[in-house]
Structure formats: structure tokens, C-alpha cells
PDB file of C-alpha atoms in Angstrom:
ATOM      1  CA  UNK O   1      67.636 -27.980  43.164  1.00  0.00           C
ATOM      2  CA  UNK O   2      67.057 -24.223  43.053  1.00  0.00           C
ATOM      3  CA  UNK O   3      70.523 -23.802  41.530  1.00  0.00           C
ATOM      4  CA  UNK O   4      69.534 -26.175  38.719  1.00  0.00           C
ATOM      5  CA  UNK O   5      66.410 -24.154  37.980  1.00  0.00           C
ATOM      6  CA  UNK O   6      68.463 -20.954  37.823  1.00  0.00           C
ATOM      7  CA  UNK O   7      71.046 -22.600  35.541  1.00  0.00           C
ATOM      8  CA  UNK O   8      68.316 -23.807  33.194  1.00  0.00           C
ATOM      9  CA  UNK O   9      66.631 -20.393  33.084  1.00  0.00           C
ATOM     10  CA  UNK O  10      69.997 -18.731  32.491  1.00  0.00           C
ATOM     11  CA  UNK O  11      70.751 -21.074  29.601  1.00  0.00           C
ATOM     12  CA  UNK O  12      67.290 -20.437  28.148  1.00  0.00           C
ATOM     13  CA  UNK O  13      67.910 -16.694  28.315  1.00  0.00           C
ATOM     14  CA  UNK O  14      71.198 -17.030  26.467  1.00  0.00           C
ATOM     15  CA  UNK O  15      69.741 -19.251  23.757  1.00  0.00           C
ATOM     16  CA  UNK O  16      66.650 -17.108  23.353  1.00  0.00           C
ATOM     17  CA  UNK O  17      68.830 -14.283  22.035  1.00  0.00           C
ATOM     18  CA  UNK O  18      69.017 -16.321  18.823  1.00  0.00           C
ATOM     19  CA  UNK O  19      65.316 -15.628  18.352  1.00  0.00           C
ATOM     20  CA  UNK O  20      64.603 -12.072  17.207  1.00  0.00           C
ATOM     21  CA  UNK O  21      62.891 -10.717  20.320  1.00  0.00           C
ATOM     22  CA  UNK O  22      61.143  -7.906  18.411  1.00  0.00           C
ATOM     23  CA  UNK O  23      58.970 -10.476  16.623  1.00  0.00           C
ATOM     24  CA  UNK O  24      58.936 -13.173  19.294  1.00  0.00           C
ATOM     25  CA  UNK O  25      55.783 -14.358  20.996  1.00  0.00           C
ATOM     26  CA  UNK O  26      55.565 -15.974  24.397  1.00  0.00           C
ATOM     27  CA  UNK O  27      54.048 -19.430  24.266  1.00  0.00           C
ATOM     28  CA  UNK O  28      52.777 -21.884  26.822  1.00  0.00           C
ATOM     29  CA  UNK O  29      52.460 -25.592  26.255  1.00  0.00           C
ATOM     30  CA  UNK O  30      51.094 -28.442  28.320  1.00  0.00           C
ATOM     31  CA  UNK O  31      52.116 -31.975  27.375  1.00  0.00           C
ATOM     32  CA  UNK O  32      50.114 -34.885  28.753  1.00  0.00           C
ATOM     33  CA  UNK O  33      51.566 -38.270  28.082  1.00  0.00           C
ATOM     34  CA  UNK O  34      52.998 -41.612  28.919  1.00  0.00           C
ATOM     35  CA  UNK O  35      56.624 -41.898  29.951  1.00  0.00           C
ATOM     36  CA  UNK O  36      58.737 -45.006  30.333  1.00  0.00           C
ATOM     37  CA  UNK O  37      62.006 -44.624  32.296  1.00  0.00           C
ATOM     38  CA  UNK O  38      64.720 -47.211  32.730  1.00  0.00           C
ATOM     39  CA  UNK O  39      67.170 -46.642  35.604  1.00  0.00           C
ATOM     40  CA  UNK O  40      70.067 -49.082  35.847  1.00  0.00           C
ATOM     41  CA  UNK O  41      69.436 -51.788  38.511  1.00  0.00           C
ATOM     42  CA  UNK O  42      65.749 -50.777  38.803  1.00  0.00           C
ATOM     43  CA  UNK O  43      62.776 -52.259  36.911  1.00  0.00           C
ATOM     44  CA  UNK O  44      61.327 -50.130  34.113  1.00  0.00           C
ATOM     45  CA  UNK O  45      58.978 -47.388  35.395  1.00  0.00           C
ATOM     46  CA  UNK O  46      55.912 -46.398  33.377  1.00  0.00           C
ATOM     47  CA  UNK O  47      54.032 -43.272  34.388  1.00  0.00           C
ATOM     48  CA  UNK O  48      51.526 -40.682  33.292  1.00  0.00           C
ATOM     49  CA  UNK O  49      53.345 -37.330  33.106  1.00  0.00           C
ATOM     50  CA  UNK O  50      52.146 -33.730  32.767  1.00  0.00           C
ATOM     51  CA  UNK O  51      54.884 -31.395  31.508  1.00  0.00           C
ATOM     52  CA  UNK O  52      54.368 -27.616  31.444  1.00  0.00           C
ATOM     53  CA  UNK O  53      56.576 -25.517  29.139  1.00  0.00           C
ATOM     54  CA  UNK O  54      56.950 -21.766  28.725  1.00  0.00           C
ATOM     55  CA  UNK O  55      59.110 -20.081  26.121  1.00  0.00           C
ATOM     56  CA  UNK O  56      59.533 -17.854  23.092  1.00  0.00           C
ATOM     57  CA  UNK O  57      58.476 -18.474  19.510  1.00  0.00           C
ATOM     58  CA  UNK O  58      59.368 -16.697  16.300  1.00  0.00           C
ATOM     59  CA  UNK O  59      58.002 -17.887  12.984  1.00  0.00           C
ATOM     60  CA  UNK O  60      58.771 -21.635  13.053  1.00  0.00           C
ATOM     61  CA  UNK O  61      61.357 -21.701  15.871  1.00  0.00           C
ATOM     62  CA  UNK O  62      60.457 -22.412  19.482  1.00  0.00           C
ATOM     63  CA  UNK O  63      62.683 -22.361  22.563  1.00  0.00           C
ATOM     64  CA  UNK O  64      61.233 -23.213  25.962  1.00  0.00           C
ATOM     65  CA  UNK O  65      61.911 -24.260  29.534  1.00  0.00           C
ATOM     66  CA  UNK O  66      59.987 -27.264  30.899  1.00  0.00           C
ATOM     67  CA  UNK O  67      59.581 -29.334  34.055  1.00  0.00           C
ATOM     68  CA  UNK O  68      58.841 -33.052  34.403  1.00  0.00           C
ATOM     69  CA  UNK O  69      58.220 -35.158  37.489  1.00  0.00           C
ATOM     70  CA  UNK O  70      58.882 -38.765  36.483  1.00  0.00           C
ATOM     71  CA  UNK O  71      57.771 -40.114  39.857  1.00  0.00           C
ATOM     72  CA  UNK O  72      59.495 -42.551  42.181  1.00  0.00           C
ATOM     73  CA  UNK O  73      60.666 -46.127  41.786  1.00  0.00           C
ATOM     74  CA  UNK O  74      61.006 -48.707  44.566  1.00  0.00           C
ATOM     75  CA  UNK O  75      63.310 -51.671  44.237  1.00  0.00           C
ATOM     76  CA  UNK O  76      64.709 -53.889  47.011  1.00  0.00           C
ATOM     77  CA  UNK O  77      63.933 -51.320  49.695  1.00  0.00           C
ATOM     78  CA  UNK O  78      65.539 -48.420  47.806  1.00  0.00           C
ATOM     79  CA  UNK O  79      63.571 -45.557  46.308  1.00  0.00           C
ATOM     80  CA  UNK O  80      64.648 -43.207  43.520  1.00  0.00           C
ATOM     81  CA  UNK O  81      62.732 -40.036  42.555  1.00  0.00           C
ATOM     82  CA  UNK O  82      63.373 -38.320  39.218  1.00  0.00           C
ATOM     83  CA  UNK O  83      62.658 -34.696  38.304  1.00  0.00           C
ATOM     84  CA  UNK O  84      63.930 -32.925  35.187  1.00  0.00           C
ATOM     85  CA  UNK O  85      64.208 -29.312  34.122  1.00  0.00           C
ATOM     86  CA  UNK O  86      64.652 -29.017  30.396  1.00  0.00           C
ATOM     87  CA  UNK O  87      65.528 -26.524  27.728  1.00  0.00           C
ATOM     88  CA  UNK O  88      64.180 -27.512  24.345  1.00  0.00           C
ATOM     89  CA  UNK O  89      64.425 -26.106  20.862  1.00  0.00           C
ATOM     90  CA  UNK O  90      61.960 -27.155  18.174  1.00  0.00           C
ATOM     91  CA  UNK O  91      61.640 -26.243  14.519  1.00  0.00           C
ATOM     92  CA  UNK O  92      58.220 -26.551  12.899  1.00  0.00           C
ATOM     93  CA  UNK O  93      57.856 -27.123   9.151  1.00  0.00           C
ATOM     94  CA  UNK O  94      55.023 -25.174   7.509  1.00  0.00           C
ATOM     95  CA  UNK O  95      52.738 -27.446   5.497  1.00  0.00           C
ATOM     96  CA  UNK O  96      49.107 -26.702   4.580  1.00  0.00           C
ATOM     97  CA  UNK O  97      47.287 -28.930   7.087  1.00  0.00           C
ATOM     98  CA  UNK O  98      49.727 -30.487   9.529  1.00  0.00           C
ATOM     99  CA  UNK O  99      52.943 -28.957  10.868  1.00  0.00           C
ATOM    100  CA  UNK O 100      55.662 -31.581  11.505  1.00  0.00           C
ATOM    101  CA  UNK O 101      58.391 -30.591  13.956  1.00  0.00           C
ATOM    102  CA  UNK O 102      61.786 -31.812  15.116  1.00  0.00           C
ATOM    103  CA  UNK O 103      63.867 -30.708  18.055  1.00  0.00           C
ATOM    104  CA  UNK O 104      66.445 -31.285  20.732  1.00  0.00           C
ATOM    105  CA  UNK O 105      66.377 -30.994  24.518  1.00  0.00           C
ATOM    106  CA  UNK O 106      69.009 -30.371  27.178  1.00  0.00           C
ATOM    107  CA  UNK O 107      68.036 -31.267  30.721  1.00  0.00           C
ATOM    108  CA  UNK O 108      69.165 -31.309  34.301  1.00  0.00           C
ATOM    109  CA  UNK O 109      67.920 -34.411  36.096  1.00  0.00           C
ATOM    110  CA  UNK O 110      67.714 -34.590  39.859  1.00  0.00           C
ATOM    111  CA  UNK O 111      67.699 -38.115  41.294  1.00  0.00           C
ATOM    112  CA  UNK O 112      66.938 -38.394  45.003  1.00  0.00           C
ATOM    113  CA  UNK O 113      67.624 -41.647  46.817  1.00  0.00           C
ATOM    114  CA  UNK O 114      65.567 -42.147  49.980  1.00  0.00           C
ATOM    115  CA  UNK O 115      67.539 -44.986  51.496  1.00  0.00           C
ATOM    116  CA  UNK O 116      70.811 -43.018  51.491  1.00  0.00           C
ATOM    117  CA  UNK O 117      69.182 -39.572  51.787  1.00  0.00           C
ATOM    118  CA  UNK O 118      71.329 -38.325  48.915  1.00  0.00           C
ATOM    119  CA  UNK O 119      70.630 -36.441  45.736  1.00  0.00           C
ATOM    120  CA  UNK O 120      72.488 -36.473  42.429  1.00  0.00           C
ATOM    121  CA  UNK O 121      72.188 -33.973  39.580  1.00  0.00           C
ATOM    122  CA  UNK O 122      73.002 -34.934  36.005  1.00  0.00           C
ATOM    123  CA  UNK O 123      73.077 -33.210  32.612  1.00  0.00           C
ATOM    124  CA  UNK O 124      71.228 -35.008  29.847  1.00  0.00           C
ATOM    125  CA  UNK O 125      69.965 -34.588  26.305  1.00  0.00           C
ATOM    126  CA  UNK O 126      67.153 -35.731  24.067  1.00  0.00           C
ATOM    127  CA  UNK O 127      65.614 -35.734  20.605  1.00  0.00           C
ATOM    128  CA  UNK O 128      61.967 -35.125  19.774  1.00  0.00           C
ATOM    129  CA  UNK O 129      59.555 -35.007  16.873  1.00  0.00           C
ATOM    130  CA  UNK O 130      55.871 -34.995  16.035  1.00  0.00           C
ATOM    131  CA  UNK O 131      53.087 -33.084  14.316  1.00  0.00           C
ATOM    132  CA  UNK O 132      50.903 -30.090  15.204  1.00  0.00           C
ATOM    133  CA  UNK O 133      47.475 -29.102  13.941  1.00  0.00           C
ATOM    134  CA  UNK O 134      46.335 -25.459  14.072  1.00  0.00           C
ATOM    135  CA  UNK O 135      43.002 -25.237  15.886  1.00  0.00           C
ATOM    136  CA  UNK O 136      42.870 -21.427  15.979  1.00  0.00           C
ATOM    137  CA  UNK O 137      45.383 -18.791  14.808  1.00  0.00           C
ATOM    138  CA  UNK O 138      47.275 -18.906  18.134  1.00  0.00           C
ATOM    139  CA  UNK O 139      46.269 -22.378  19.396  1.00  0.00           C
ATOM    140  CA  UNK O 140      47.737 -25.723  18.270  1.00  0.00           C
ATOM    141  CA  UNK O 141      47.094 -29.329  19.223  1.00  0.00           C
ATOM    142  CA  UNK O 142      49.798 -31.912  18.650  1.00  0.00           C
ATOM    143  CA  UNK O 143      51.231 -35.353  19.251  1.00  0.00           C
ATOM    144  CA  UNK O 144      54.860 -36.246  19.683  1.00  0.00           C
ATOM    145  CA  UNK O 145      57.506 -38.674  20.799  1.00  0.00           C
ATOM    146  CA  UNK O 146      60.695 -37.896  22.688  1.00  0.00           C
ATOM    147  CA  UNK O 147      63.771 -39.880  23.690  1.00  0.00           C
ATOM    148  CA  UNK O 148      65.881 -38.579  26.580  1.00  0.00           C
ATOM    149  CA  UNK O 149      69.136 -39.614  28.163  1.00  0.00           C
ATOM    150  CA  UNK O 150      68.352 -38.338  31.681  1.00  0.00           C
ATOM    151  CA  UNK O 151      71.520 -39.602  33.392  1.00  0.00           C
ATOM    152  CA  UNK O 152      74.396 -41.869  32.388  1.00  0.00           C
ATOM    153  CA  UNK O 153      72.246 -44.754  33.688  1.00  0.00           C
ATOM    154  CA  UNK O 154      68.729 -43.580  32.777  1.00  0.00           C
ATOM    155  CA  UNK O 155      66.935 -43.533  29.438  1.00  0.00           C
ATOM    156  CA  UNK O 156      63.404 -42.299  28.904  1.00  0.00           C
ATOM    157  CA  UNK O 157      60.745 -42.465  26.167  1.00  0.00           C
ATOM    158  CA  UNK O 158      57.875 -39.990  26.333  1.00  0.00           C
ATOM    159  CA  UNK O 159      54.769 -40.150  24.134  1.00  0.00           C
ATOM    160  CA  UNK O 160      52.507 -37.144  24.479  1.00  0.00           C
ATOM    161  CA  UNK O 161      49.719 -35.017  23.218  1.00  0.00           C
ATOM    162  CA  UNK O 162      49.883 -31.287  23.835  1.00  0.00           C
ATOM    163  CA  UNK O 163      48.075 -27.990  23.650  1.00  0.00           C
ATOM    164  CA  UNK O 164      50.193 -24.955  22.695  1.00  0.00           C
ATOM    165  CA  UNK O 165      49.037 -21.349  23.016  1.00  0.00           C
ATOM    166  CA  UNK O 166      50.938 -18.374  21.596  1.00  0.00           C
ATOM    167  CA  UNK O 167      50.342 -15.305  23.741  1.00  0.00           C
TER     168      UNK O 167
END
């Protein structure tokens, strides 16, 4: 698990070099939303999810590292717990009132199975989009939707609202 965190942070560091660090701002974002995960052979799992993100922003480009705990699922005496560490890139379009955005996400998903006491790690990917509204010069409120392929057997939809602060 710790190796996955280090890999994700390392990848974020490499990709952040594409953002001009002289003009970059650090940002923090907290997404609160509803996630629906489908693991093969398990019933669909719906959960409330809080996802913190920290990253760099420059003009309309954002790159950040996030963490999600998708909870556990029980089915026929087996339990599966999902956690993801993600690296996402978003591009925000500048319009007068609302700021639409699109993006992509790479993730490492850890699936722990209680019955067998094993853990699997998987690379995944996702697409996201939504809109932001500027509340203050460095504070935005937004809504978005995200589709993720967490593992070869797990898909996820995440609908969220978020607060973003540029530091």
C-alpha cells in the first residue's frame, strides 16, 4: 500500500513538471459525493464518499493527487474493500460565469479480500467533467461526474460537489 502511494506521488511529480512551476499555485479540493461501484460477482455498491485532493494549478490546468475509500462489500461470506489513489489532470475553460472542465484520471486501486486475507493492486483510468463557479478570487464551488475503471472487473461512477481553494 505504501509503495502505491509513493508511486502515485512520484508520477504526480513527473507530470507536474509540465506545469510552469514559477507561476503554479498549490490547490486543495474536497469532493463530497455519491459513488456507485460494480465489482464482478458482487452486487452493486452505493456509498457516500469524501475525496481529498492536493495539487498544482497554473492558469486553467490542474494536476492533483487524490485518495478515495470506496468502502467494503459483503457477498456470500466474502468481503472486498476498495481504496484508490489517483492522479488527475483537469483543464478548465474560462467563460464569464461558469467554468466547465474536462479531465482524465489514472489510479491505483487496492482491493483487500477478507476471506482469503489477500490484497490485489490494479492500475485504472477514468474520465471526468463538470462545472465550477468562482465564489471568491481563490475559492471555487463545483459539481461534476466521473467514470472510473478501477480494476479489470470494477467500474465506478462518482457524482460530486466540491470546494476548491488555491493557496
